[in-house]
Amino acid sequence: MIVQGLIMSSTDITSKTNRDTMVQTGSINLLVTEPTQVVQVSVSQDLVASGALNDLKGLVGKQTNFTLEFRNSSWGDDSGKHRQYSGFSLVSVPVVK
């Protein structure tokens, strides 16, 4: 889905590295309209590796159309623990002209 949103501050863009797999992912706090709310959006390891977090910092303070996907999944990891994810993921970095 495409939503109109705004990243208010560069501190709303974060990254983290999984200590076990050394995979780096990110997230953004996105202020969306219709209805107005702040949504946490995950950024995949592929987008992070391609420099998406730096590109997103260039969008701070600019109202932009973001393409998001809602994901809801659960699985068992290698150690037998139940894992679950439910939330929005960034599909691609918006291009602003």
Short mmCIF file of C-alpha atoms in Angstrom, two decimals:
data_model
loop_
_atom_site.label_atom_id
_atom_site.label_comp_id
_atom_site.label_asym_id
_atom_site.label_seq_id
_atom_site.Cartn_x
_atom_site.Cartn_y
_atom_site.Cartn_z
CA MET A 1 0.00 0.00 0.00
CA ILE A 2 1.08 3.56 -0.57
CA VAL A 3 0.79 5.97 2.34
CA GLN A 4 1.70 9.60 2.65
CA GLY A 5 4.09 10.05 5.54
CA LEU A 6 6.75 12.13 7.18
CA ILE A 7 9.95 11.24 9.03
CA MET A 8 10.12 13.96 11.67
CA SER A 9 13.75 13.59 12.77
CA SER A 10 16.89 11.65 11.89
CA THR A 11 16.58 10.02 15.33
CA ASP A 12 13.45 8.29 14.00
CA ILE A 13 15.72 6.18 11.76
CA THR A 14 17.48 3.39 13.63
CA SER A 15 19.52 0.30 12.82
CA LYS A 16 20.40 -2.81 14.78
CA THR A 17 22.60 -5.85 14.25
CA ASN A 18 21.53 -9.33 15.32
CA ARG A 19 24.34 -10.68 17.53
CA ASP A 20 23.78 -14.28 16.45
CA THR A 21 23.54 -13.83 12.68
CA MET A 22 25.29 -10.44 12.30
CA VAL A 23 22.41 -9.33 10.05
CA GLN A 24 21.80 -5.58 10.10
CA THR A 25 18.23 -4.32 9.83
CA GLY A 26 16.59 -1.00 10.50
CA SER A 27 13.36 0.74 11.37
CA ILE A 28 11.75 4.13 10.96
CA ASN A 29 9.05 5.92 12.91
CA LEU A 30 6.76 7.25 10.21
CA LEU A 31 4.07 9.87 10.86
CA VAL A 32 1.23 8.95 8.50
CA THR A 33 -1.98 10.80 7.67
CA GLU A 34 -5.51 9.45 7.16
CA PRO A 35 -5.69 8.60 10.09
CA THR A 36 -2.89 10.52 11.72
CA GLN A 37 -0.63 8.21 13.72
CA VAL A 38 3.00 7.18 14.11
CA VAL A 39 3.76 3.76 12.64
CA GLN A 40 6.96 1.79 13.16
CA VAL A 41 8.16 0.45 9.82
CA SER A 42 10.88 -2.19 9.52
CA VAL A 43 13.63 -1.91 6.93
CA SER A 44 14.96 -5.23 5.56
CA GLN A 45 18.61 -6.28 5.54
CA ASP A 46 18.65 -5.96 1.73
CA LEU A 47 17.50 -2.34 1.84
CA VAL A 48 19.92 -1.54 4.68
CA ALA A 49 22.80 -3.09 2.72
CA SER A 50 21.91 -0.96 -0.31
CA GLY A 51 22.18 2.26 1.73
CA ALA A 52 18.48 2.85 2.37
CA LEU A 53 18.98 4.30 5.86
CA ASN A 54 21.18 7.07 4.49
CA ASP A 55 18.70 7.72 1.68
CA LEU A 56 15.88 7.94 4.24
CA LYS A 57 17.82 10.56 6.21
CA GLY A 58 17.55 12.76 3.13
CA LEU A 59 13.76 12.59 3.44
CA VAL A 60 13.58 13.94 7.01
CA GLY A 61 11.02 16.75 7.16
CA LYS A 62 9.64 16.07 3.67
CA GLN A 63 6.15 14.69 3.20
CA THR A 64 6.59 11.69 0.90
CA ASN A 65 4.66 8.71 -0.47
CA PHE A 66 5.97 5.48 1.07
CA THR A 67 5.24 1.98 -0.27
CA LEU A 68 4.63 -0.35 2.68
CA GLU A 69 3.63 -3.97 3.09
CA PHE A 70 1.84 -5.44 6.11
CA ARG A 71 3.37 -8.75 7.19
CA ASN A 72 2.04 -11.22 9.71
CA SER A 73 4.02 -14.43 10.13
CA SER A 74 5.18 -16.93 12.73
CA TRP A 75 7.79 -19.69 12.64
CA GLY A 76 10.00 -21.89 14.76
CA ASP A 77 13.69 -20.98 14.82
CA ASP A 78 16.66 -23.38 14.85
CA SER A 79 16.62 -23.62 18.64
CA GLY A 80 12.91 -24.54 18.72
CA LYS A 81 11.68 -21.15 19.92
CA HIS A 82 8.46 -19.72 18.54
CA ARG A 83 8.99 -16.44 16.68
CA GLN A 84 6.34 -14.05 15.42
CA TYR A 85 6.35 -10.86 13.41
CA SER A 86 3.42 -8.58 12.72
CA GLY A 87 3.86 -5.10 11.30
CA PHE A 88 4.71 -2.88 8.39
CA SER A 89 7.79 -3.27 6.19
CA LEU A 90 9.25 -0.78 3.75
CA VAL A 91 9.03 -2.15 0.20
CA SER A 92 11.34 0.39 -1.45
CA VAL A 93 12.97 3.73 -0.72
CA PRO A 94 10.90 6.61 -2.09
CA VAL A 95 12.45 8.63 -4.89
CA VAL A 96 12.02 12.37 -4.45
CA LYS A 97 12.68 14.62 -7.41
#
